[in-house]
Coordinates of N, CA and C and ligand atoms in Angstrom, one line a residue:
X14 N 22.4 116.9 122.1 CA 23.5 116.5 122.9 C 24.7 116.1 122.1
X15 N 25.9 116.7 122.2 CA 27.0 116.3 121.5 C 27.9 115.0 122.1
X16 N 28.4 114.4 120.9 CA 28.7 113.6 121.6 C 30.2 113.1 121.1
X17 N 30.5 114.0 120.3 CA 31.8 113.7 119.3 C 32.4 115.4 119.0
X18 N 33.9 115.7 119.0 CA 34.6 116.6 118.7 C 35.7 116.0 117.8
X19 N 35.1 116.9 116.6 CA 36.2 116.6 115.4 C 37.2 117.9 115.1
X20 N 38.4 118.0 114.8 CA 39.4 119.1 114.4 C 40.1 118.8 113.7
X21 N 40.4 120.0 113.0 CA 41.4 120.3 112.1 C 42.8 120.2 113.0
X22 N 43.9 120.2 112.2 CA 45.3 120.2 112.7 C 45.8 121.7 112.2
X23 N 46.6 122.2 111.4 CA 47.1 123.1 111.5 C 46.2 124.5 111.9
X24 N 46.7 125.2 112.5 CA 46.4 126.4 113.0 C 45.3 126.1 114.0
X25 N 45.3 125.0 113.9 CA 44.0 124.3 115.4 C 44.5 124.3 116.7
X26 N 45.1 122.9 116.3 CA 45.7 122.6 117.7 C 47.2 122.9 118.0
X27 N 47.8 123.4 116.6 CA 49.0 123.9 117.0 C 49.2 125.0 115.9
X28 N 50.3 126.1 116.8 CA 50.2 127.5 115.7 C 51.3 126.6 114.4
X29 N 50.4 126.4 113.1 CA 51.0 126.3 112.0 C 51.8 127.7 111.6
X30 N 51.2 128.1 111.3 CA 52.0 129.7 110.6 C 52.6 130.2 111.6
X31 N 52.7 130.2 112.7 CA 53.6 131.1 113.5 C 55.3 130.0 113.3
X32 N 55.0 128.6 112.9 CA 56.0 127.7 113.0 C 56.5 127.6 111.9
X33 N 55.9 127.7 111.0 CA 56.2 127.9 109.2 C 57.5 128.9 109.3
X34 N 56.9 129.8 110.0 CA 57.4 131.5 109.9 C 58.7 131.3 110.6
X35 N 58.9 130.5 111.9 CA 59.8 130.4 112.9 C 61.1 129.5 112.0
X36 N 60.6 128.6 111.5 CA 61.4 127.3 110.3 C 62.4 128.2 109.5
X37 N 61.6 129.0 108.6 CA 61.8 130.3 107.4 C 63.1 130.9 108.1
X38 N 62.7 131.3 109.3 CA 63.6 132.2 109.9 C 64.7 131.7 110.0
X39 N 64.9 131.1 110.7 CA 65.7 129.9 111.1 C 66.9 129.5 110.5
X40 N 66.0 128.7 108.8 CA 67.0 128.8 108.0 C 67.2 129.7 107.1
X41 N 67.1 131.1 107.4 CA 67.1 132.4 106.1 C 68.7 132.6 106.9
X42 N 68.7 132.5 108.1 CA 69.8 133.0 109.2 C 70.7 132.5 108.8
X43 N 70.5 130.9 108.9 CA 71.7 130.0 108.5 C 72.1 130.2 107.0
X44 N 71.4 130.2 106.2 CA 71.5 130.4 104.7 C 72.4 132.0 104.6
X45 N 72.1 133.0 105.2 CA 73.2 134.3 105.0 C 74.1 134.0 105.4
X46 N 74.4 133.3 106.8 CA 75.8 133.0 107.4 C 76.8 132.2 106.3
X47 N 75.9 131.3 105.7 CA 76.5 130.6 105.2 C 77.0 131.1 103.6
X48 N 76.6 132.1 103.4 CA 77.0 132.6 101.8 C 76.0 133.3 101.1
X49 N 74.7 133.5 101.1 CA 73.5 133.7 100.3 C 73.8 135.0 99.7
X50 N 74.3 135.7 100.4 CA 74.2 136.9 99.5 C 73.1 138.0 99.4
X51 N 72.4 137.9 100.4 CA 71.5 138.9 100.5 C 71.6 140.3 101.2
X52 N 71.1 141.1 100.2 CA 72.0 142.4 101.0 C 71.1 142.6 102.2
X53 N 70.1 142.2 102.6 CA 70.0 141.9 104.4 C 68.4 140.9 104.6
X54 N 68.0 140.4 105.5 CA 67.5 139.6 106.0 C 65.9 139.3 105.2
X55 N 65.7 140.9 105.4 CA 64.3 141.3 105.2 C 64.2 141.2 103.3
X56 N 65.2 141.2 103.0 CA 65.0 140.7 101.2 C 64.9 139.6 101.3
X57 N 65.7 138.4 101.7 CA 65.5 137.4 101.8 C 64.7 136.5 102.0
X58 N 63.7 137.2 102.9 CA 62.4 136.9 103.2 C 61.5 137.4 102.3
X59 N 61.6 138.3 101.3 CA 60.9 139.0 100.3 C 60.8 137.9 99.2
X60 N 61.9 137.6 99.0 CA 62.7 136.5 98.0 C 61.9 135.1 98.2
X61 N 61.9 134.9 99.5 CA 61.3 133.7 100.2 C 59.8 133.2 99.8
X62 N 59.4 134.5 100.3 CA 58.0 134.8 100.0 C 57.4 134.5 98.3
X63 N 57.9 134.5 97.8 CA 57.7 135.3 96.3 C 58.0 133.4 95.7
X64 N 58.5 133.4 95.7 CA 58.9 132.0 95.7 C 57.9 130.5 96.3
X65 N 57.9 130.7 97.7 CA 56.6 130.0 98.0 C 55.2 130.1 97.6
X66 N 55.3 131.8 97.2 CA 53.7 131.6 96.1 C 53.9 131.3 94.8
X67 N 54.4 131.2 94.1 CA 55.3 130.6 92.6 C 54.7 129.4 92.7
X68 N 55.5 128.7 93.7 CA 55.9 127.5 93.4 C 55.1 126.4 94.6
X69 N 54.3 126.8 95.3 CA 53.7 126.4 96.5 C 54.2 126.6 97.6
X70 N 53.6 126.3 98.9 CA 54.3 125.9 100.0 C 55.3 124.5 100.5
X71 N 54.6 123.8 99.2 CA 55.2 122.2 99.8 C 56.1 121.9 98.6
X72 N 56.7 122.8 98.2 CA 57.9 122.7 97.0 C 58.6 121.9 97.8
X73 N 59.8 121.3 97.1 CA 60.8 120.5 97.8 C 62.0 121.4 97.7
X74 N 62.2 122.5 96.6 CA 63.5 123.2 96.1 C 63.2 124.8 96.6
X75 N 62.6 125.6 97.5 CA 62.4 126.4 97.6 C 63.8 127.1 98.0
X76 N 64.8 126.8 98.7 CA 66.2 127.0 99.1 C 66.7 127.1 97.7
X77 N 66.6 126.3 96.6 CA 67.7 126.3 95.3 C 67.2 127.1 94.7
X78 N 66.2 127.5 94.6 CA 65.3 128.4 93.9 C 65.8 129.7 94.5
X79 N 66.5 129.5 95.4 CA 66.7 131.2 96.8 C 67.9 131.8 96.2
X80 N 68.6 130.7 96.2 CA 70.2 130.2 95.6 C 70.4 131.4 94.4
X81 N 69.8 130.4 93.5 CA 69.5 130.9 92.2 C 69.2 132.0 92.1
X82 N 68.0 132.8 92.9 CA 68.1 134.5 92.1 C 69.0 135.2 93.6
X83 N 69.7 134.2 94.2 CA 71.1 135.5 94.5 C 72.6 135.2 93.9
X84 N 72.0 134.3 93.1 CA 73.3 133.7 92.4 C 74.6 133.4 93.0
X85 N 74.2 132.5 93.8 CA 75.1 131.9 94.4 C 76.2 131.0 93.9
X86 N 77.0 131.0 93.9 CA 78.2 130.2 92.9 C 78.1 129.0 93.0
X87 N 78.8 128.7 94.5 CA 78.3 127.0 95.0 C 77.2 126.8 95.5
X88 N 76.2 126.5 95.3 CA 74.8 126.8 96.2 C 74.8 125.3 97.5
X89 N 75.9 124.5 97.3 CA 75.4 123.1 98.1 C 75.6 123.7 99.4
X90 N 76.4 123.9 99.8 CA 76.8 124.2 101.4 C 75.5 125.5 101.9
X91 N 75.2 126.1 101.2 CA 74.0 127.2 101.6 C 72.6 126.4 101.4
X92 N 72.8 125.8 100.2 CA 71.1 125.0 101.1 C 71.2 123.6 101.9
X93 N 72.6 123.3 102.1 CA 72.4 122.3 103.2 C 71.9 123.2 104.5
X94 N 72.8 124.2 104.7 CA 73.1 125.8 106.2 C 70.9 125.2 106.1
X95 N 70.7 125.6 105.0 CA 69.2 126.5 105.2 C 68.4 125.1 105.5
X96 N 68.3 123.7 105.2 CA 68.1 122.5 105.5 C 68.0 122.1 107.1
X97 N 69.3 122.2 107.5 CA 69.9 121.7 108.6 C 69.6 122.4 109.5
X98 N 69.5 124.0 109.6 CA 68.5 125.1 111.0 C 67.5 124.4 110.4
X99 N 66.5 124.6 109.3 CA 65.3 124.1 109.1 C 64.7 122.8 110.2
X100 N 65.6 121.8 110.2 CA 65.1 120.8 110.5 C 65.3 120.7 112.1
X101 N 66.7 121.4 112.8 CA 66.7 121.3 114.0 C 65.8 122.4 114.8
X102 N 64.9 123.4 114.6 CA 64.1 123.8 114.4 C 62.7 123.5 114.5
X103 N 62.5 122.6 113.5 CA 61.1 121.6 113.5 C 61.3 120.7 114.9
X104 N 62.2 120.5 115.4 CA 62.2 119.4 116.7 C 61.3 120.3 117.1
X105 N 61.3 121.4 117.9 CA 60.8 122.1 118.9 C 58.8 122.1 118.5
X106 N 58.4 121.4 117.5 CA 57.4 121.7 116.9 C 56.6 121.9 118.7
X107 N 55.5 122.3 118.6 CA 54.7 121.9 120.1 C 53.3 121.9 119.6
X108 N 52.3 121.6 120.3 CA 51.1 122.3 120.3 C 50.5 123.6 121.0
X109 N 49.9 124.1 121.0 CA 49.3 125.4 121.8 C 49.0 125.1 123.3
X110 N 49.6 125.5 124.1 CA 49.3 125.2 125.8 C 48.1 124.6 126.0
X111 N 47.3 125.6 125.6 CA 46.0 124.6 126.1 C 45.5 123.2 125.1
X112 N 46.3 122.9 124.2 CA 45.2 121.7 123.5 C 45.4 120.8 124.1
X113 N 46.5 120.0 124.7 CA 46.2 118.6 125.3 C 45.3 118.7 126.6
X114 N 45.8 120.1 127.8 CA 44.6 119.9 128.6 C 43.3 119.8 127.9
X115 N 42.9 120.7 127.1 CA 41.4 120.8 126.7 C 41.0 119.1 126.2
X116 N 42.3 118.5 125.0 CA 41.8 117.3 125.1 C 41.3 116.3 126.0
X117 N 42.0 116.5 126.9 CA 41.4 115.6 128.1 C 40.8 115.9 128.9
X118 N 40.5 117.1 129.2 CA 38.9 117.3 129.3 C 38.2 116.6 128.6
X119 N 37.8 116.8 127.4 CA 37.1 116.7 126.7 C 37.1 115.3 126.7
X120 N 37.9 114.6 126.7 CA 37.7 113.2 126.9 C 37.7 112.8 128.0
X121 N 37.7 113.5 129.2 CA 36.8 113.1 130.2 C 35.7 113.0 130.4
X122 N 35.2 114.3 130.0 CA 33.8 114.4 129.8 C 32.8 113.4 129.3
X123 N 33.8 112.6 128.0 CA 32.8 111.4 127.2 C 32.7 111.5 126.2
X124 N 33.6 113.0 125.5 CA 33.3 113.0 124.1 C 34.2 111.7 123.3
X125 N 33.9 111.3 122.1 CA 34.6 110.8 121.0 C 35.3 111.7 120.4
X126 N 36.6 111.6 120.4 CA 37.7 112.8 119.6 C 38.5 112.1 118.0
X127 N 37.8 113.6 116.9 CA 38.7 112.7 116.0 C 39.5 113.8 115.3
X128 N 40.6 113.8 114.4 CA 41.2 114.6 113.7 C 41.0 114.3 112.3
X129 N 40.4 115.3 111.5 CA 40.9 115.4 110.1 C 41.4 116.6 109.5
X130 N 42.5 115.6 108.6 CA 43.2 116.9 107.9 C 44.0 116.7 106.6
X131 N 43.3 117.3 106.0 CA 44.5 117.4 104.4 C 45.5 117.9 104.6
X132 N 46.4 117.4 103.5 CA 47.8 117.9 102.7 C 48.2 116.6 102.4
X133 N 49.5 116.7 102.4 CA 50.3 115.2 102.0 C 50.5 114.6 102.9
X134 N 50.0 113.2 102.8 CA 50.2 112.9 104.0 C 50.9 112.4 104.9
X135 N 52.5 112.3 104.5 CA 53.3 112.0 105.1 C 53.7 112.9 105.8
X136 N 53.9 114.3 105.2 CA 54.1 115.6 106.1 C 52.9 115.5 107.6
X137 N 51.6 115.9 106.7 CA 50.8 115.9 108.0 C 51.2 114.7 109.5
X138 N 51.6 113.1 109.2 CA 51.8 112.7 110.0 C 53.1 113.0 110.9
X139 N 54.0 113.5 109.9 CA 54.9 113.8 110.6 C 55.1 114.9 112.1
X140 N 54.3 116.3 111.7 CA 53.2 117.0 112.5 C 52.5 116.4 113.8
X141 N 51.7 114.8 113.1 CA 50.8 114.7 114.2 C 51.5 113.9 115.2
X142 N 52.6 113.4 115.0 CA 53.7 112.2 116.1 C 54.7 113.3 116.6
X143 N 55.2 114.7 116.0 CA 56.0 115.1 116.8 C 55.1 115.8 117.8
X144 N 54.0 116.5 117.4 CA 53.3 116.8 118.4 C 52.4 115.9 119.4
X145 N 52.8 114.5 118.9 CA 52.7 113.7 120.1 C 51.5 113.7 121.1
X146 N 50.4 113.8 119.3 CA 48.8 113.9 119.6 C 47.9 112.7 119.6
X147 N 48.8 111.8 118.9 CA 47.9 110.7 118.4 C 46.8 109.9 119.6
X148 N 47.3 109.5 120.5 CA 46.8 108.9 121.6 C 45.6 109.6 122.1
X149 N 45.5 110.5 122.0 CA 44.4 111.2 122.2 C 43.0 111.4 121.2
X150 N 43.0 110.6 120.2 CA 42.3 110.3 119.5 C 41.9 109.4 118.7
X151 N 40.4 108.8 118.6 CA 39.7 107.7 118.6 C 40.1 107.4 116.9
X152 N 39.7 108.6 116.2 CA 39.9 108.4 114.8 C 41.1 109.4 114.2
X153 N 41.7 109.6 113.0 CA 42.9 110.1 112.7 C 42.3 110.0 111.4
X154 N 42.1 110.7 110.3 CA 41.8 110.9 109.2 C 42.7 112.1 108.4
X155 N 43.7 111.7 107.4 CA 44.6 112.1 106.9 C 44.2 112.2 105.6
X156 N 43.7 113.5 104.5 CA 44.0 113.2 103.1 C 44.7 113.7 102.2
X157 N 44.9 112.9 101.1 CA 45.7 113.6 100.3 C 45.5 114.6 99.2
X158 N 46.0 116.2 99.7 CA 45.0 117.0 99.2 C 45.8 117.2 97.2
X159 N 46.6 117.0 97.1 CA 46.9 116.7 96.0 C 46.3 115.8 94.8
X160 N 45.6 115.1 95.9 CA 44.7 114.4 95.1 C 43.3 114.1 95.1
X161 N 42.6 114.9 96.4 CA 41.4 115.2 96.6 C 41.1 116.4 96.6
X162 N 39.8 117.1 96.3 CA 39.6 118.4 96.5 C 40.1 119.0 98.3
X163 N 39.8 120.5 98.3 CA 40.5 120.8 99.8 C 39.1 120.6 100.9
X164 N 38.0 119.8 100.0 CA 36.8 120.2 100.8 C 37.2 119.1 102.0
X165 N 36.4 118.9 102.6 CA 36.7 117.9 104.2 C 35.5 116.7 104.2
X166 N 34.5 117.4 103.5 CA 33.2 116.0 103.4 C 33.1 115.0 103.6
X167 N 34.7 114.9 102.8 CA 34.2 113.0 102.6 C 35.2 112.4 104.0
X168 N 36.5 113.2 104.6 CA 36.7 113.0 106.0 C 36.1 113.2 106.9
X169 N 34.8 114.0 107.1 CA 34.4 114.6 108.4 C 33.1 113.3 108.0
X170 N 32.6 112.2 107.3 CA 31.3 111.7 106.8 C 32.2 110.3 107.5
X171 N 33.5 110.4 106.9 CA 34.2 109.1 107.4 C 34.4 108.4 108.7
X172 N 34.9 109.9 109.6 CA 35.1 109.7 110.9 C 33.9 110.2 111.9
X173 N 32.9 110.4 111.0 CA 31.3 110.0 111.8 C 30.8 108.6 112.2
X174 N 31.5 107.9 111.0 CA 30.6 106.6 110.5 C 31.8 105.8 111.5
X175 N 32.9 106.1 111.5 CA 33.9 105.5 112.2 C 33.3 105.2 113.2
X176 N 33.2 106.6 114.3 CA 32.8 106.8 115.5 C 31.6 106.5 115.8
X177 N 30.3 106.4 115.1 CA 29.1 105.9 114.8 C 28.2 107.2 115.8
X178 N 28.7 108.5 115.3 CA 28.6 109.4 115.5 C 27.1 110.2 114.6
X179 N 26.0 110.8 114.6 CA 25.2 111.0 113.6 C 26.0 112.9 113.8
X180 N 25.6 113.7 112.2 CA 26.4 114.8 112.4 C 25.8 115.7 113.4
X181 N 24.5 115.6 113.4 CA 23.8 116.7 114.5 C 24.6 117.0 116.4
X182 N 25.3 115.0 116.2 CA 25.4 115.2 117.6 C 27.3 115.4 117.8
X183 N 27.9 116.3 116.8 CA 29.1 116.5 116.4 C 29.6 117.9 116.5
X184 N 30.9 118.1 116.4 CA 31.4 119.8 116.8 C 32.3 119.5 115.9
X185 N 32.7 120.4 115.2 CA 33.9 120.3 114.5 C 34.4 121.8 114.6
X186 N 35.5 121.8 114.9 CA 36.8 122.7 115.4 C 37.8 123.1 113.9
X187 N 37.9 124.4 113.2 CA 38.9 124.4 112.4 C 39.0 125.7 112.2
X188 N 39.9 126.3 111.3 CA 40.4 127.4 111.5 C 39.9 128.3 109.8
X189 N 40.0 127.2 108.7 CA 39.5 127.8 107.4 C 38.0 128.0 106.8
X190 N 37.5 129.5 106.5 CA 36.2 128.9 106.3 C 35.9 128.2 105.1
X191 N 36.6 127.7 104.5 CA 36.1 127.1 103.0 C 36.4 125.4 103.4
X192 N 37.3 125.7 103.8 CA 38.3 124.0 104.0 C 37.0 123.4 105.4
X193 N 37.0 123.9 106.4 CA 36.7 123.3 107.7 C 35.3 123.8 107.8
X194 N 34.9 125.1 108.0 CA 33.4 126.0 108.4 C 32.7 125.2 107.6
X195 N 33.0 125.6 106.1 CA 31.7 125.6 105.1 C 31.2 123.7 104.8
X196 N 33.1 122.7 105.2 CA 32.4 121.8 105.0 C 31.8 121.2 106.5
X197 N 31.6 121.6 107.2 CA 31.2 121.0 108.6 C 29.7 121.4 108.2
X198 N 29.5 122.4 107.8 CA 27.7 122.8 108.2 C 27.3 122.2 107.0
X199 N 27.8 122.0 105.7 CA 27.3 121.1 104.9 C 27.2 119.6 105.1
X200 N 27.5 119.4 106.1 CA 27.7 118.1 106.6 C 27.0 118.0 107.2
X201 N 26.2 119.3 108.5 CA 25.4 119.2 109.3 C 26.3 119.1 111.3
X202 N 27.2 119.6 111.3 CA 27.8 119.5 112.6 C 28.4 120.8 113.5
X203 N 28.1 121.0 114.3 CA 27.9 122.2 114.9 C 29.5 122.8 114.3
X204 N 29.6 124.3 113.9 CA 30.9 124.7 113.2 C 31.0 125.6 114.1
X205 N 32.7 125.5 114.8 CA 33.4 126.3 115.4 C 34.7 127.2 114.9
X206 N 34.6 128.2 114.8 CA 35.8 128.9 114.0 C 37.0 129.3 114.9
X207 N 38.1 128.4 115.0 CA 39.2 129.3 115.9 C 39.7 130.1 114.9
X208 N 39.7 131.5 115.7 CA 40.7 132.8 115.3 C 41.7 132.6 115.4
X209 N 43.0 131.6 114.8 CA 43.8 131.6 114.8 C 44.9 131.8 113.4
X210 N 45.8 131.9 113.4 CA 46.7 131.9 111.9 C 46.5 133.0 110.8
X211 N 46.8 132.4 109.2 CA 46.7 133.7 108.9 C 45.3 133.8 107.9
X212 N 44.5 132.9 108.4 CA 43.2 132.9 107.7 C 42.1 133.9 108.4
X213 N 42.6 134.2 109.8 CA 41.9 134.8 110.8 C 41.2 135.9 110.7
X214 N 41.3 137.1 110.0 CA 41.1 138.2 109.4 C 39.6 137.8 108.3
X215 N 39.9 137.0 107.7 CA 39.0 136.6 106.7 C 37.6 136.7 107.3
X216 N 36.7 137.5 105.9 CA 35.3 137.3 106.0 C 34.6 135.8 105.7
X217 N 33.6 135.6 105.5 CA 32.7 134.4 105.1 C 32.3 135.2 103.9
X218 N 32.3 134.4 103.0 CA 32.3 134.7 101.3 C 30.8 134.6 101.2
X219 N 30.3 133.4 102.0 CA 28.6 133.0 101.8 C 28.3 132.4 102.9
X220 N 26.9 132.3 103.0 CA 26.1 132.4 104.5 C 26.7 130.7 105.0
X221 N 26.6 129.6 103.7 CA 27.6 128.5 104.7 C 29.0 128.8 105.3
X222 N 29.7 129.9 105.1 CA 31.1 129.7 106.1 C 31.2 130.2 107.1
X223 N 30.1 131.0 107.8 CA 29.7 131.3 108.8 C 29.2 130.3 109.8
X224 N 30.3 130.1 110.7 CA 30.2 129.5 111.8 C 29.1 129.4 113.1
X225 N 28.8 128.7 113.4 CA 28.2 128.6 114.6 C 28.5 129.2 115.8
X226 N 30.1 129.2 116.1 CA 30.3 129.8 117.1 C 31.8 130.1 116.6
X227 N 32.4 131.2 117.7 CA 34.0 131.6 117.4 C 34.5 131.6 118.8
X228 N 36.0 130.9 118.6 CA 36.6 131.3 120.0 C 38.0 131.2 119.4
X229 N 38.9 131.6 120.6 CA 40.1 132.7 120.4 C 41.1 131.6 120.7
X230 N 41.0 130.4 121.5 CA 41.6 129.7 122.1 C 40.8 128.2 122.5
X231 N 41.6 127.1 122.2 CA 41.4 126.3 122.0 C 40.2 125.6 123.4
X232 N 41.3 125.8 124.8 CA 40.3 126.2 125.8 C 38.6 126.5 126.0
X233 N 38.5 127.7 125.0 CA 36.9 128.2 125.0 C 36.3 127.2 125.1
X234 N 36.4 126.1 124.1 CA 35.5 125.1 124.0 C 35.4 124.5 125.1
X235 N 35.6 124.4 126.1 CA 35.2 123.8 127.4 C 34.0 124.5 127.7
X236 N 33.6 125.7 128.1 CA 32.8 126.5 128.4 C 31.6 126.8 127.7
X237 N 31.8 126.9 125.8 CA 31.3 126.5 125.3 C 30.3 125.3 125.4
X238 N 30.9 124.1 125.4 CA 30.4 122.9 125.2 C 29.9 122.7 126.7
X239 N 29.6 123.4 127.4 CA 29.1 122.9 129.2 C 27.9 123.1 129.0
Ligands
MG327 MG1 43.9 124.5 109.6

């Protein structure tokens, strides 16, 4: 009998990449308007691209770096343009229609709900208050993946012991199979794979990243779990 549901955040409960992508856009628009110099949209995003794998996702200078290979003269007013859509933009963050209903199901029902999630973790919180999830969860486990491996172990072990949860009687919800799949069943907790984002496509490399079960939508798990 389960008696605890634990999740991942991005591409979980709310479309990460589809909002990454929306952000990008956003400010690629403002950044031409404003000077960039790109002889059209779709380079820019070429440019974009090429650059976030360089230099990571969570660069701080990805705009001056834009700047720079279009050689922009003044570059301030163009990466404020690409800044300022950026951020009015991020207001609109949401989560996926169904996750807060499904939340509360699910905590109707009696489950214990907890979140864990790497990256940095001020970004991630920033994520988990605009989407205005917190309340809905018993435990909140945040790490810093800069400075811990990307495995989940030692958060999905933490917010067991929190919850006083054993892992057999646990679900854990995530979208990566290396980050979320492989560390859930090494942990021992039933592993759910949402098909969501751009991990989705991906095979299981080894017999641990293969899930227990897959669903399409966050929802499923009600039906699932009945
Ligand atoms: Mg994720």
């Amino acid at each position: 009998m389960f008696r605890a549901v634990l999740f991942d955040l991005d591409d979980t409960l709310y479309d990460s990449s589809g909002s990454s992508q929306r952000l990008r856009d956003a400010a690629l628009d403002a950044m031409i308007a404003a000077g960039l110099g790109a002889s059209s949209k779709e380079h820019a995003k070429r440019v974009l691209r090429t650059i976030i794998k360089k230099h990571g996702s969570n660069s701080e200078h990805h705009f001056d770096y834009l700047c720079k290979h279009f050689k922009v003269h003044d570059p301030a007013k163009v990466i404020a343009a690409g800044i300022v859509a950026y951020h009015e933009m991020k207001v609109s963050l949401h989560t996926f229609p169904d996750t807060v209903p499904t939340l509360l199901s699910l905590i109707k029902r009696g489950y214990h709900l907890g979140l864990v999630t790497n990256g940095i973790p001020v970004k991630q919180w920033d994520k988990i208050l605009r989407l205005r999830i917190e309340e809905y969860f018993d435990v909140i486990l945040v790490s810093d993946s800069s400075k811990t491996s990307t495995r989940k172990d030692v958060l999905i072990k933490k917010a067991l012991s929190q919850l006083q949860v054993r892992p057999r009687e646990a679900v854990f919800v995530g979208d990566k199979l290396d980050a979320d799949i492989e560390s859930a069943n090494r942990c021992g907790l039933y592993s759910v794979r949402i098909l969501h984002g751009s991990h989705k496509e991906r095979q299981p490399a080894r017999e641990n990243q293969r899930s227990k079960a897959q669903i399409h939508t966050l929802k499923e798990l009600l039906k699932l779990l009945a």
